[in-house]
XYZ file of C-alpha atoms in Angstrom:
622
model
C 37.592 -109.646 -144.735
C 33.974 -109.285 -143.115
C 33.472 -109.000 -139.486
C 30.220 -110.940 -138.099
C 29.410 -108.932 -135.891
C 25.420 -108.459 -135.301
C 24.279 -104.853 -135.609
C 23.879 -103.600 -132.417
C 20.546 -101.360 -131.490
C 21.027 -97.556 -130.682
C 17.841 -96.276 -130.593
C 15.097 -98.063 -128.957
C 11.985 -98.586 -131.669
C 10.153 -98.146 -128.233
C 11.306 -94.606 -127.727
C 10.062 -94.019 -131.658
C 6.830 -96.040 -130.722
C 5.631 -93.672 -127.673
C 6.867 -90.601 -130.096
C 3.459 -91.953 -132.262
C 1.524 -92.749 -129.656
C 1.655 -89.141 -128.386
C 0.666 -88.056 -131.838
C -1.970 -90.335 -132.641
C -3.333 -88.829 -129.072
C -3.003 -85.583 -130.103
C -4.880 -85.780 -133.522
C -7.773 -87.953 -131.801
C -8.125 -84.974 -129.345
C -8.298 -81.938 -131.745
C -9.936 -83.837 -135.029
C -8.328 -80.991 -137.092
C -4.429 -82.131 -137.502
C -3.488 -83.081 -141.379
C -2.585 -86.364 -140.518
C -4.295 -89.705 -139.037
C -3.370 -92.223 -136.308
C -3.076 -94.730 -139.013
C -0.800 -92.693 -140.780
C 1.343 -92.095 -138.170
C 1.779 -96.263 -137.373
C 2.906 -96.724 -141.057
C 5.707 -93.905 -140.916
C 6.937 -95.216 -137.639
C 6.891 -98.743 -138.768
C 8.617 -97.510 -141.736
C 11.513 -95.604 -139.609
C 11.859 -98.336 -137.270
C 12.526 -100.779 -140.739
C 14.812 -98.196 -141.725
C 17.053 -98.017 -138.266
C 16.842 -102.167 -138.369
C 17.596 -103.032 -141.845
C 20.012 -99.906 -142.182
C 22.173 -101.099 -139.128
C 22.367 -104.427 -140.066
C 24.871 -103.888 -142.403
C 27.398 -102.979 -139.717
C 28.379 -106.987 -140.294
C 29.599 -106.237 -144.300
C 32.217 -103.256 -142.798
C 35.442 -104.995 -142.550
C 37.446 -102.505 -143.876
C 37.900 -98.695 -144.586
C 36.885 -99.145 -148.196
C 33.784 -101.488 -147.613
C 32.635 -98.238 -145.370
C 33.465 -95.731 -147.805
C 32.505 -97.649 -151.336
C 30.693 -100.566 -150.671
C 33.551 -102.910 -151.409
C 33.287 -101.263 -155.258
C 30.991 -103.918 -155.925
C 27.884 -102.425 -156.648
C 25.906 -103.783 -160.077
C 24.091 -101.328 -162.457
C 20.774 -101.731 -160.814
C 21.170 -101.044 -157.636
C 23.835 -98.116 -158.478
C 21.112 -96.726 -160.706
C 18.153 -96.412 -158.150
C 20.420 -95.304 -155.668
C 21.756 -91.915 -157.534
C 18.157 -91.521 -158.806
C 17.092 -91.477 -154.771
C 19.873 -89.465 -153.989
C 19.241 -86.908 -156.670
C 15.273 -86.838 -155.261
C 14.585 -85.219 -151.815
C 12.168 -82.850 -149.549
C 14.554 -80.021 -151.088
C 13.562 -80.553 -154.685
C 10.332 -81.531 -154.011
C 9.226 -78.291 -152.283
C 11.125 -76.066 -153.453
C 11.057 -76.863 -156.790
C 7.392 -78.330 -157.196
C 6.898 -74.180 -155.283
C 8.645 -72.789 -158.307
C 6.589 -74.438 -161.017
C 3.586 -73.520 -158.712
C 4.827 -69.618 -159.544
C 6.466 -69.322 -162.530
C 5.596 -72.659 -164.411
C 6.779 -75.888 -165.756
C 10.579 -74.725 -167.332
C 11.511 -75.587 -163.932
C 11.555 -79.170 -165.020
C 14.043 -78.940 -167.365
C 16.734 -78.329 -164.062
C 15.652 -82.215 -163.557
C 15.850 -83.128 -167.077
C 19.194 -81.559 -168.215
C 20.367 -82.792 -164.847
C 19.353 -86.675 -166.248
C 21.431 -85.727 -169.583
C 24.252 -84.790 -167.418
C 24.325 -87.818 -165.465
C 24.511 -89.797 -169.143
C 27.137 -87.625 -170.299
C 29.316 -88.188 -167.299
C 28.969 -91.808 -167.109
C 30.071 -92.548 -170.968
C 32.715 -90.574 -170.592
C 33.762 -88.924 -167.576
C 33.456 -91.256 -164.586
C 34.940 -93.863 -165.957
C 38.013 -92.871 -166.125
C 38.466 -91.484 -162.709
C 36.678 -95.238 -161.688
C 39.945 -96.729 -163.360
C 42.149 -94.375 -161.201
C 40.374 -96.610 -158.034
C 40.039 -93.346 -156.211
C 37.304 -91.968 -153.527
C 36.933 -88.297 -154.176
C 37.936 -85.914 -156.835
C 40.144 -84.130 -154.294
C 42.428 -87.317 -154.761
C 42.102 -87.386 -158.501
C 43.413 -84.180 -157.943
C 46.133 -85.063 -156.275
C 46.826 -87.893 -159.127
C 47.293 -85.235 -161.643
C 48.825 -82.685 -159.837
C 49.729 -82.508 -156.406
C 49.032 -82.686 -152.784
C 48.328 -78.717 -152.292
C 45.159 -78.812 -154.773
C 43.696 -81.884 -153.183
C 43.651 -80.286 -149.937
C 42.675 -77.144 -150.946
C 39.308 -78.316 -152.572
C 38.888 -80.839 -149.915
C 38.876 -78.930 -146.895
C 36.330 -76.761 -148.582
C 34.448 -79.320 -149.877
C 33.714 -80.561 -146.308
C 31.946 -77.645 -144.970
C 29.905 -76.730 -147.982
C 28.443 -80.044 -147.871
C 27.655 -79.956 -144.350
C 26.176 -76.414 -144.663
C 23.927 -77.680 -147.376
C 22.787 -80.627 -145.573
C 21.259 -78.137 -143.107
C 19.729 -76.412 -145.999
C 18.395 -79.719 -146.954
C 16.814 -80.528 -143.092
C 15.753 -77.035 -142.200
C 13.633 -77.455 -145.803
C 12.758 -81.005 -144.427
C 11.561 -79.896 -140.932
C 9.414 -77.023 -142.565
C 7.869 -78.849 -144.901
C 6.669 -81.998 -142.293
C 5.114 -79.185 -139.618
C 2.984 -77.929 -142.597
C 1.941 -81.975 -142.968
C 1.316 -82.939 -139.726
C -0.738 -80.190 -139.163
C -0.999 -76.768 -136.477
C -2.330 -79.172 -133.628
C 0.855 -81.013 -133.597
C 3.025 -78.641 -134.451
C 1.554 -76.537 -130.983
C 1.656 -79.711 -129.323
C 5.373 -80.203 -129.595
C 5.873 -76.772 -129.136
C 4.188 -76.737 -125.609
C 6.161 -80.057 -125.339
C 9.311 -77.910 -126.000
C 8.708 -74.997 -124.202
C 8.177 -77.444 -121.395
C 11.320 -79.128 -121.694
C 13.532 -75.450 -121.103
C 13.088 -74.048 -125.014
C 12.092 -70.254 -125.210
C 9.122 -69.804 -126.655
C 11.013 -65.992 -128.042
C 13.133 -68.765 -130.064
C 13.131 -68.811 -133.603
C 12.517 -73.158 -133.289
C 10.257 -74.349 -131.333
C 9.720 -77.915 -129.677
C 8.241 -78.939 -133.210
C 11.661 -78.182 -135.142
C 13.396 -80.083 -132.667
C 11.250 -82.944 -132.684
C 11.697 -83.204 -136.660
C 15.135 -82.477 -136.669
C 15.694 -85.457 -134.681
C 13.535 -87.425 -136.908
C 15.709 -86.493 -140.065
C 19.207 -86.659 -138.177
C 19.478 -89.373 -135.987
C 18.490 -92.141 -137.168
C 20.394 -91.290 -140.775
C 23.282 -91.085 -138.530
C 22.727 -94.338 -136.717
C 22.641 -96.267 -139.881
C 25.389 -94.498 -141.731
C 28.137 -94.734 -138.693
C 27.275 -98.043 -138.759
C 27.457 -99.529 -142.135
C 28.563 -97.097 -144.394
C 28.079 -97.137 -147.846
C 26.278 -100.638 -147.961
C 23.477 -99.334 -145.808
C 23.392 -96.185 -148.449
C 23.286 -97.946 -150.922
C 20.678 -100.772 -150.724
C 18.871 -98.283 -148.275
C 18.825 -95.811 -151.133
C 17.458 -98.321 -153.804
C 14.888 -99.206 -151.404
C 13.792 -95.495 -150.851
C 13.785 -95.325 -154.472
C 11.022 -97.392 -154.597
C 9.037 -95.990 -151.789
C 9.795 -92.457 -153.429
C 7.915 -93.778 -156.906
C 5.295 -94.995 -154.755
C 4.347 -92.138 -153.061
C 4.635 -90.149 -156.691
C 2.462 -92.592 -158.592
C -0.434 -92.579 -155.469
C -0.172 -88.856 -155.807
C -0.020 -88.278 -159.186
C -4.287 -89.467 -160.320
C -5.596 -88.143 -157.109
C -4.327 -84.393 -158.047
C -5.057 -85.292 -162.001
C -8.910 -86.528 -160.926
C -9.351 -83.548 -158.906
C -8.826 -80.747 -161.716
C -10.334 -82.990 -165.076
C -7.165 -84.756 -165.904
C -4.964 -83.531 -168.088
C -8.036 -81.517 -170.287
C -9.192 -80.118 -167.205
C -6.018 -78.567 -165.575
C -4.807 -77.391 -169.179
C -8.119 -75.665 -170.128
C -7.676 -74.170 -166.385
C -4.504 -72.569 -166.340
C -5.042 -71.540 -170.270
C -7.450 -68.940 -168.413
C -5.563 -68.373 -165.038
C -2.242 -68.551 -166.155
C -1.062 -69.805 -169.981
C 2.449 -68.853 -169.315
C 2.872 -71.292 -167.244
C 2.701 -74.450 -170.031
C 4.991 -72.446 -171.741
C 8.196 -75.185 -171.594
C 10.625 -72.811 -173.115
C 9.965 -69.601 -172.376
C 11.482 -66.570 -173.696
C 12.178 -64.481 -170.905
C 11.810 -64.721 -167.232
C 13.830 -66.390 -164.601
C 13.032 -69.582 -166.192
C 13.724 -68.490 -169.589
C 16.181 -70.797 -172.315
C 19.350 -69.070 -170.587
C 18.309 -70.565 -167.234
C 18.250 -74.362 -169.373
C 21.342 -73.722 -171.068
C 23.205 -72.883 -167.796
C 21.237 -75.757 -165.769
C 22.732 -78.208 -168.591
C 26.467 -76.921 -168.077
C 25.935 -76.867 -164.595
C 24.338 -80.259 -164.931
C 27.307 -81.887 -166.212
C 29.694 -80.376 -163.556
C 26.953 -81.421 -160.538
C 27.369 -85.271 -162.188
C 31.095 -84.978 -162.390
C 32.347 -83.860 -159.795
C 29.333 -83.674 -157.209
C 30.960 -85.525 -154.110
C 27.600 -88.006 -153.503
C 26.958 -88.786 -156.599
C 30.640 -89.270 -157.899
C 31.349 -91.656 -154.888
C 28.368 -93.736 -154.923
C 29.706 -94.362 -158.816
C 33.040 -95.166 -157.821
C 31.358 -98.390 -155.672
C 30.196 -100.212 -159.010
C 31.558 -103.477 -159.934
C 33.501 -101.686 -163.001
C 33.173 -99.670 -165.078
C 30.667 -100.661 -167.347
C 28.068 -100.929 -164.238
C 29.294 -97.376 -163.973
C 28.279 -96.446 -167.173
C 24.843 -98.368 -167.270
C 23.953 -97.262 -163.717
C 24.546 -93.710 -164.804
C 22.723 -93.670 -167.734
C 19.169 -96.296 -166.073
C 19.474 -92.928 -163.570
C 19.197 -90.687 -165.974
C 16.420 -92.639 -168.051
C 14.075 -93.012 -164.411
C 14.752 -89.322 -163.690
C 12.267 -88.299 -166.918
C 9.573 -89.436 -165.906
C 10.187 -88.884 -162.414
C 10.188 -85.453 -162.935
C 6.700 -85.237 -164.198
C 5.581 -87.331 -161.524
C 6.009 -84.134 -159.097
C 6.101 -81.222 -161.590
C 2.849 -81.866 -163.459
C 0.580 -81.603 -159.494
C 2.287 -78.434 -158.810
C 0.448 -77.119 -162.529
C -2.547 -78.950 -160.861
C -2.217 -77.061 -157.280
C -2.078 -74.032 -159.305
C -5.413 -74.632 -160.002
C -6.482 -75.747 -156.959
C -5.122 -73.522 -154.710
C -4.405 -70.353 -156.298
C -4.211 -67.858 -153.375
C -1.565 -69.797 -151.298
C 0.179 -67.423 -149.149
C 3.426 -69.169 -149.914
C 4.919 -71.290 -152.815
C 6.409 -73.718 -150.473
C 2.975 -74.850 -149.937
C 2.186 -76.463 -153.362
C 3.109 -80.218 -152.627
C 1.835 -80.037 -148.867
C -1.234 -78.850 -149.867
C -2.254 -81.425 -152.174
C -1.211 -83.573 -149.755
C -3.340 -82.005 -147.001
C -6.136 -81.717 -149.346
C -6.242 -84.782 -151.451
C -4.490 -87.976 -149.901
C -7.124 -89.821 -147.620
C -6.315 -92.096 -144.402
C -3.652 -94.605 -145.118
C -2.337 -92.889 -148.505
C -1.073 -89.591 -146.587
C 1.378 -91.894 -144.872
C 2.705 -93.966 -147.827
C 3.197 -90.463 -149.574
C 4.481 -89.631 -146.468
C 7.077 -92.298 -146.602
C 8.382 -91.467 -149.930
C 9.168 -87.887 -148.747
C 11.216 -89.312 -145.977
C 13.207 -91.924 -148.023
C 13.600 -89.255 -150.454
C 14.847 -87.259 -147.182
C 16.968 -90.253 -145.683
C 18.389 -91.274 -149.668
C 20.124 -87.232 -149.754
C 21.007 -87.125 -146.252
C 23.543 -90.467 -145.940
C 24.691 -89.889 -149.376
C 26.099 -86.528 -148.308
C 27.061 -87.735 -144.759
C 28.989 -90.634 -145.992
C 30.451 -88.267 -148.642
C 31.745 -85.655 -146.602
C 33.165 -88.142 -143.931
C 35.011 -89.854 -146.700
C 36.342 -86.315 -148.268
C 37.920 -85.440 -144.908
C 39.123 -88.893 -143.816
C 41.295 -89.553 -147.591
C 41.410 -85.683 -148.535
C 42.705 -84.228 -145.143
C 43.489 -86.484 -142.369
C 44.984 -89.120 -144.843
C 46.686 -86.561 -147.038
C 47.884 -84.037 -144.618
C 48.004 -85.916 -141.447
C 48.821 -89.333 -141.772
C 49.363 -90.846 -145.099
C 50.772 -93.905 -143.691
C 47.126 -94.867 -141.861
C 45.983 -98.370 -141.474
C 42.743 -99.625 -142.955
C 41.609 -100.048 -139.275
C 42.536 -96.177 -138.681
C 40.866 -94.834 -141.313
C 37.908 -96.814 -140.342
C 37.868 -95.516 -137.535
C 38.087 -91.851 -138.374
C 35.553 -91.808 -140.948
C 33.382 -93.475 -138.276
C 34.185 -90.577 -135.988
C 33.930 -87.920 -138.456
C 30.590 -89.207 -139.558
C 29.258 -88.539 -136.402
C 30.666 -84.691 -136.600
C 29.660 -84.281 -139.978
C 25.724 -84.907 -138.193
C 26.637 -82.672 -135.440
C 27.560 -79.363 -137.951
C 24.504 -80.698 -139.973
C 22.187 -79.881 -137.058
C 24.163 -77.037 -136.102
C 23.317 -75.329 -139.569
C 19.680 -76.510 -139.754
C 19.419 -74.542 -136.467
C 20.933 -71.447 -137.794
C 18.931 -71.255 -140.889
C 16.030 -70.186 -139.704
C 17.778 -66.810 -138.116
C 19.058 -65.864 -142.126
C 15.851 -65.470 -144.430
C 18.369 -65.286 -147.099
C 20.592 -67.759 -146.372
C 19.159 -70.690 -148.792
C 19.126 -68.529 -151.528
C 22.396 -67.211 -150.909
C 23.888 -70.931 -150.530
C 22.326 -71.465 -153.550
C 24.083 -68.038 -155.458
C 27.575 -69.175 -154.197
C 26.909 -73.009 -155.041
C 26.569 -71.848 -159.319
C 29.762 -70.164 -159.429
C 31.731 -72.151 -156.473
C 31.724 -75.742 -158.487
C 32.026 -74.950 -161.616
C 35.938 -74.097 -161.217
C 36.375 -77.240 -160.165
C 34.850 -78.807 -162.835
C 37.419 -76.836 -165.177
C 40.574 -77.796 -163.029
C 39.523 -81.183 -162.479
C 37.313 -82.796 -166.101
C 38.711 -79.640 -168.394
C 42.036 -79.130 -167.651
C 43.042 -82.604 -165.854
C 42.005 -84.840 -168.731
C 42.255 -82.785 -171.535
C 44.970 -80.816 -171.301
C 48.500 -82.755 -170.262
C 50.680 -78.876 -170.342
C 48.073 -77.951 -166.879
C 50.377 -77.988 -163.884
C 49.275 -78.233 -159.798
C 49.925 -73.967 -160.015
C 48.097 -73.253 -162.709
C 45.259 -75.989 -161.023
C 44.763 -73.780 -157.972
C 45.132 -70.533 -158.891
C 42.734 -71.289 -161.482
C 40.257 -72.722 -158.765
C 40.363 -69.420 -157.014
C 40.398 -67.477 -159.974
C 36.996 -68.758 -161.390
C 35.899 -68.402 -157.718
C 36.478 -64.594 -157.312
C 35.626 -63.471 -160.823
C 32.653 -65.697 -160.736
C 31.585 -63.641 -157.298
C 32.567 -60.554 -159.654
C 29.828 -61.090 -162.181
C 27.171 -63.115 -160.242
C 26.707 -60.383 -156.876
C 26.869 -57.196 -159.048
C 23.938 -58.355 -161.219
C 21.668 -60.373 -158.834
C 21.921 -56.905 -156.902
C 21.813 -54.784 -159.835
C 19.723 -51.695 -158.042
C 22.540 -51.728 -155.084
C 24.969 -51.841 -156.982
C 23.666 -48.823 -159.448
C 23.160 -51.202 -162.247
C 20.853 -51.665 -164.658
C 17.926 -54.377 -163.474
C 16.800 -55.062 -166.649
C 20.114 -55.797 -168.508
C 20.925 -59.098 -169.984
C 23.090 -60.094 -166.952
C 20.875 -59.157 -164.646
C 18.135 -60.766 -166.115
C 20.238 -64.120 -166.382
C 22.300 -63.718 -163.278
C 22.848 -67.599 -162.740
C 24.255 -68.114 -166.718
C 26.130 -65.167 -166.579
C 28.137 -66.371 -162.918
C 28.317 -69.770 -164.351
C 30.087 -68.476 -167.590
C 32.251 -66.008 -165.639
C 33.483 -68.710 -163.344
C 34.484 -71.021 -165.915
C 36.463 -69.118 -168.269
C 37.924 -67.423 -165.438
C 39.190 -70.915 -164.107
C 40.130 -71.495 -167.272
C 42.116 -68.551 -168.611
C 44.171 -68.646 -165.057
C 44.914 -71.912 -164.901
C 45.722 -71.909 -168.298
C 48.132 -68.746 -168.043
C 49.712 -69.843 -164.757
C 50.504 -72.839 -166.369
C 52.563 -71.542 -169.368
C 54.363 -69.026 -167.090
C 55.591 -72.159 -165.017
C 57.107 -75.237 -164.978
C 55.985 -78.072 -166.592
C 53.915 -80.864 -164.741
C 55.143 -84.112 -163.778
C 55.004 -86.741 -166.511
C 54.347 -89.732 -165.082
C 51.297 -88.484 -163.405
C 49.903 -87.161 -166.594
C 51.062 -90.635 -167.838
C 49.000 -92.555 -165.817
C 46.267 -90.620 -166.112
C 45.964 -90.431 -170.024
C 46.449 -94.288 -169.287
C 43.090 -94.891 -168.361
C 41.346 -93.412 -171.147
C 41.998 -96.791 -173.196
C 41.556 -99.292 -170.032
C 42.834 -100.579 -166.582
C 44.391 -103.729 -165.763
C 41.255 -104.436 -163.785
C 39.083 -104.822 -166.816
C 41.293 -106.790 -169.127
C 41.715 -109.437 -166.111
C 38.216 -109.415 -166.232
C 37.492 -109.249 -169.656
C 34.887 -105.863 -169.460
C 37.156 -103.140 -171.221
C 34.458 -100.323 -171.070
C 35.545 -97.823 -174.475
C 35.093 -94.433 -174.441
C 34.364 -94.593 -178.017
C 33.132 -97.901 -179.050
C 34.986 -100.468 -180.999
C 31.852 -101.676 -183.041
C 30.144 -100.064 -186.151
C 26.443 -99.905 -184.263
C 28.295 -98.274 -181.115
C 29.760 -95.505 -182.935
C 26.096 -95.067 -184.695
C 24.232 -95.199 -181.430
C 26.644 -92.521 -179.930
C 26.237 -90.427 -183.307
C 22.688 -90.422 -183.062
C 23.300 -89.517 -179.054
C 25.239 -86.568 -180.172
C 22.624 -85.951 -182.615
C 20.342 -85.957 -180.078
C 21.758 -83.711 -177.892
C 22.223 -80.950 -180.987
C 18.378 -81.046 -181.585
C 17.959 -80.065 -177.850
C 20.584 -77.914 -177.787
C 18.816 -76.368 -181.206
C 15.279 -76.270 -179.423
C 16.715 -73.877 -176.151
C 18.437 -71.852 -178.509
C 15.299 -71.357 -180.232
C 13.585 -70.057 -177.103
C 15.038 -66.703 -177.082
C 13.262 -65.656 -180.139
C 9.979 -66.892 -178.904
C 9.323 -69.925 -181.207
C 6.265 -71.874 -179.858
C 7.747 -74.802 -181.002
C 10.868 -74.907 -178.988
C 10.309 -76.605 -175.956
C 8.517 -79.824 -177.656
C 11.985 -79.811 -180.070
C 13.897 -79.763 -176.918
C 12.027 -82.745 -175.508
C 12.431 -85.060 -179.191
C 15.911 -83.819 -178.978
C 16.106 -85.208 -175.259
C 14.369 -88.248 -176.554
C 16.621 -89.064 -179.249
C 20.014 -88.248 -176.746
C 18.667 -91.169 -174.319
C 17.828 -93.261 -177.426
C 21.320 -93.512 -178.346
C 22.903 -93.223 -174.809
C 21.369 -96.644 -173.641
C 21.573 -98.841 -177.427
C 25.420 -97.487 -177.429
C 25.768 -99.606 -173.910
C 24.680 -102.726 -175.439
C 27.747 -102.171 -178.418
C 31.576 -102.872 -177.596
């Protein structure tokens, strides 16, 4: 039942008003800030939309579930652009448009196997759990094997996602001062140091100011309607995110000759970096052949993603949202990694490679286009922020309170306390973007942990829980923090290989990240698989009902939409043959890589091709 209930305002748009006023002012005075007055009025007006439109669906939350998964009764569309927004923010644009600024454009094939993974998962992974009618995959957990395990990953679960959502803002923050310019950032400094902050801190008034910016008024809108305002929110960023890629995009391209013109550049400066599958290096065919394994855990069990899919309308939308997200994330992807190639050539002195989509921006965008850019960075921004937020609020409300605490809660109490814990969840997010800046390591060692940390759950949870009925709840969690340790084992030894009197140039140290990954999963997999034989068996009727939904749910044969795993028809099977055969070609065209084969990247790409060829005919086959 919906309440009507009018959203109410928190934040004043005044108060967000005089906040661009002050910086209009202050780039009028010095002439030399990045950004113009004009600019400025378009990202407020844009934030001020965002707090309106976003709180408005405080109305559609009448009940826990319409604040945690949209009612489930989101349509392929709008799931679509909203996991392609969520899987696009300041994060991935800086960091990652940096790395292709260094080391070239493998990078993009993190965003690319990422897109298969999301294709894979939603033929045949998320479905199923979307028949279970679950919210998290610490209750799927529970499902299949107990109570202990769902609380277990859970509780974890909560505080890695708020530490990376300060990962995520402390990027954010960093990445608008360079924007805006040193005349504002000293302004709000001053402004700061006037207010009672040190000017020996770490932050100044500027990281405050932006850190505001980013939190609160995600915040606002999430507390108040939940996964409605993420979702249609999200779809709308989606848009504003394109927007600001396709206005960037022929600026950078004009400026170096087009395509002809930045190629025949870097051949001179730099022709390892059009090398799409290189041989060695960081960015070598091991780092794309772990990025796809660890792409297919990250769209199984990553908590944003995973719940936003368990709000479609069934499970078909599931698997056609999953798959349109994948399809948009291609191009995407050269959108923002083809201008870094370009700022290489531009700028090829920078003193950081941070700086590589700022720049451009700095350098390129006139009046009026530097804030509509500037507004898809911070939908991108808001789309990864409230997707996380709403995600980690749901994981402790149904994972710990409701599992541990008080199974027996009303719909009204658990609206309540994911309400609440939204709120907290904010609060720790600040809290971390504040402490980031005192750890110069401390992305990059979130980062380390993150590749051996999820992929035991992907074992324990995809692996072992729907492929293997003899796995039991001990064998589950000891093989959770099995994969864990031995995955620290391998990964820590090797990405320190000096300090730990190792040999730097070895295989595994070399390919740190593949070598964790692997580690981590067969360790989580020979545990769990050897606790479980040494005891007892695991309870039937939950491995019943689980193998259950690999055929259907009553839900879809009411409706008449039985979504199969492997399709009925003859042209479904032969669409999902030639996916498979797809995916082999890629799979061929890394492989190749190691021994150098000039050729191997562009095989990789038909094979890619060919996979989403048959991925999105199979969906229009029973």
């Amino acid at each position: 039942m919906k309440r009507s209930i009018h959203a109410i305002p928190l934040i004043s748009p005044g108060l967000l008003l005089t906040a661009g006023n002050l910086l209009a002012e202050e780039t009028a005075a010095t002439g030399g800030a990045n950004i113009h007055w004009v600019d400025i009025a378009l990202i407020v007006a844009f934030m001020v939309f965002i707090l309106w439109f976003g709180s408005w669906f405080y109305r559609w939350v009448g009940e826990a579930e319409d604040f945690t998964l949209a009612g489930r009764n989101l349509p392929p569309f709008i799931l679509a652009a909203t996991m392609a927004a969520t899987n696009i923010n300041l994060y991935g644009i800086v960091s990652q448009t940096g790395t292709a600024y260094r080391h070239g454009i493998s990078i993009i094939w993190q965003g690319w196997t990422g897109a298969m993974a999301l294709a894979l998962a939603g033929l045949f992974i998320l479905p199923v759990f979307r028949r279970l009618k679950i919210a998290t995959v610490p209750e799927f957990l529970e499902r299949r094997f107990g109570r202990g395990t769902r609380g277990l990953v859970g509780f974890f679960g909560v505080f890695r996602l708020a530490f990376w959502l300060g990962v995520v803002l402390n990027t954010a923050v960093r990445a608008s001062e360079m924007i805006s310019g040193p005349a504002i950032t000293a302004s709000l400094n001053a402004v700061g140091h006037s207010l009672g902050i040190p000017a020996s801190w770490v932050v100044g008034g500027s990281y405050v100011f932006w850190v505001a910016i980013f939190s609160v008024l995600v915040i606002v809108y999430t507390f108040l309607g939940g996964m409605w305002s993420v979702a249609i929110l999200d779809a709308l960023c989606f848009v504003f995110i394109m927007v600001g890629a396709l206005i960037i995009l022929p600026l950078t391209m004009k400026a170096v000759g087009w395509f002809p013109g930045m190629l025949a550049s870097l051949n001179e400066i730099s022709p390892q970096h059009l090398e799409l599958m290189p041989a060695s290096g960081p960015y070598s065919w091991s780092f794309v052949l772990a990025m796809m394994f660890l792409g297919i855990q990250w769209a199984s069990t990553d908590p944003g993603l995973v719940q936003k899919s368990f709000s479609s309308r069934d499970t078909t939308s599931l698997a056609k949202g999953l798959v349109l997200a994948g399809v948009v994330t291609i191009p995407y992807a050269l959108f923002t990694f083809v201008p870094a190639l370009a700022s290489r050539v531009l700028y090829p002195e920078l003193a950081h490679q941070d700086y590589a989509f700022p720049a451009l921006m700095v350098g390129l965008l006139p009046m009026g286009l530097m804030g509509m850019v500037c507004i898809g960075l911070l939908a991108s921004q808001f789309s990864t922020i409230d997707a996380n937020l709403t995600s980690a609020a749901t994981i402790f409300t149904n994972d710990i309170y409701r599992n541990l605490f008080n199974r027996e809660a009303s719909s009204r109490q658990v609206l309540f306390v994911v309400r609440a814990v939204t709120l907290v969840i904010g609060v720790l997010m600040i809290l971390f973007s504040f402490l980031i800046p005192f750890f110069e390591n401390a992305v990059e060692a979130y980062l380390t942990v993150v590749s051996f940390v999820d992929m035991p759950l992907f074992v324990i949870a995809v692996v072992m829980g729907l492929l293997w009925k003899r796995a039991n709840s001990r064998g589950a969690a000891a093989g959770y923090l099995g994969g864990i340790l031995l995955g620290a084992a391998v990964i820590f030894p090797f990405k320190y290989a000096a300090a730990f009197g190792l040999d730097p140039q070895s295989w595994p140290a070399r390919n740190y990240i593949l070598a964790g990954t692997a580690a981590s999963a067969l360790g989580a997999l020979v545990v769990c698989v050897a606790v479980s034989l040494l005891s007892g068996a695991p309870d039937r009727e939950k491995v019943r009902l689980v193998w259950a939904t690999r055929s259907g749910s009553d839900e879809e044969t009411a409706a008449g939409l039985t979504y199969s795993l492997w399709p009925e028809s003859g042209w479904g099977r032969f669409w999902l043959w030639l996916m498979f055969a797809g995916l082999g070609v890629f799979l061929a065209g890394v492989l190749m890589g190691q021994s150098a084969i000039s050729a191997a990247g562009w095989i990789a790409v038909a094979g890619m091709v060919v996979f989403f060829l048959g991925a999105w005919s199979r969906l229009s086959c029973r």
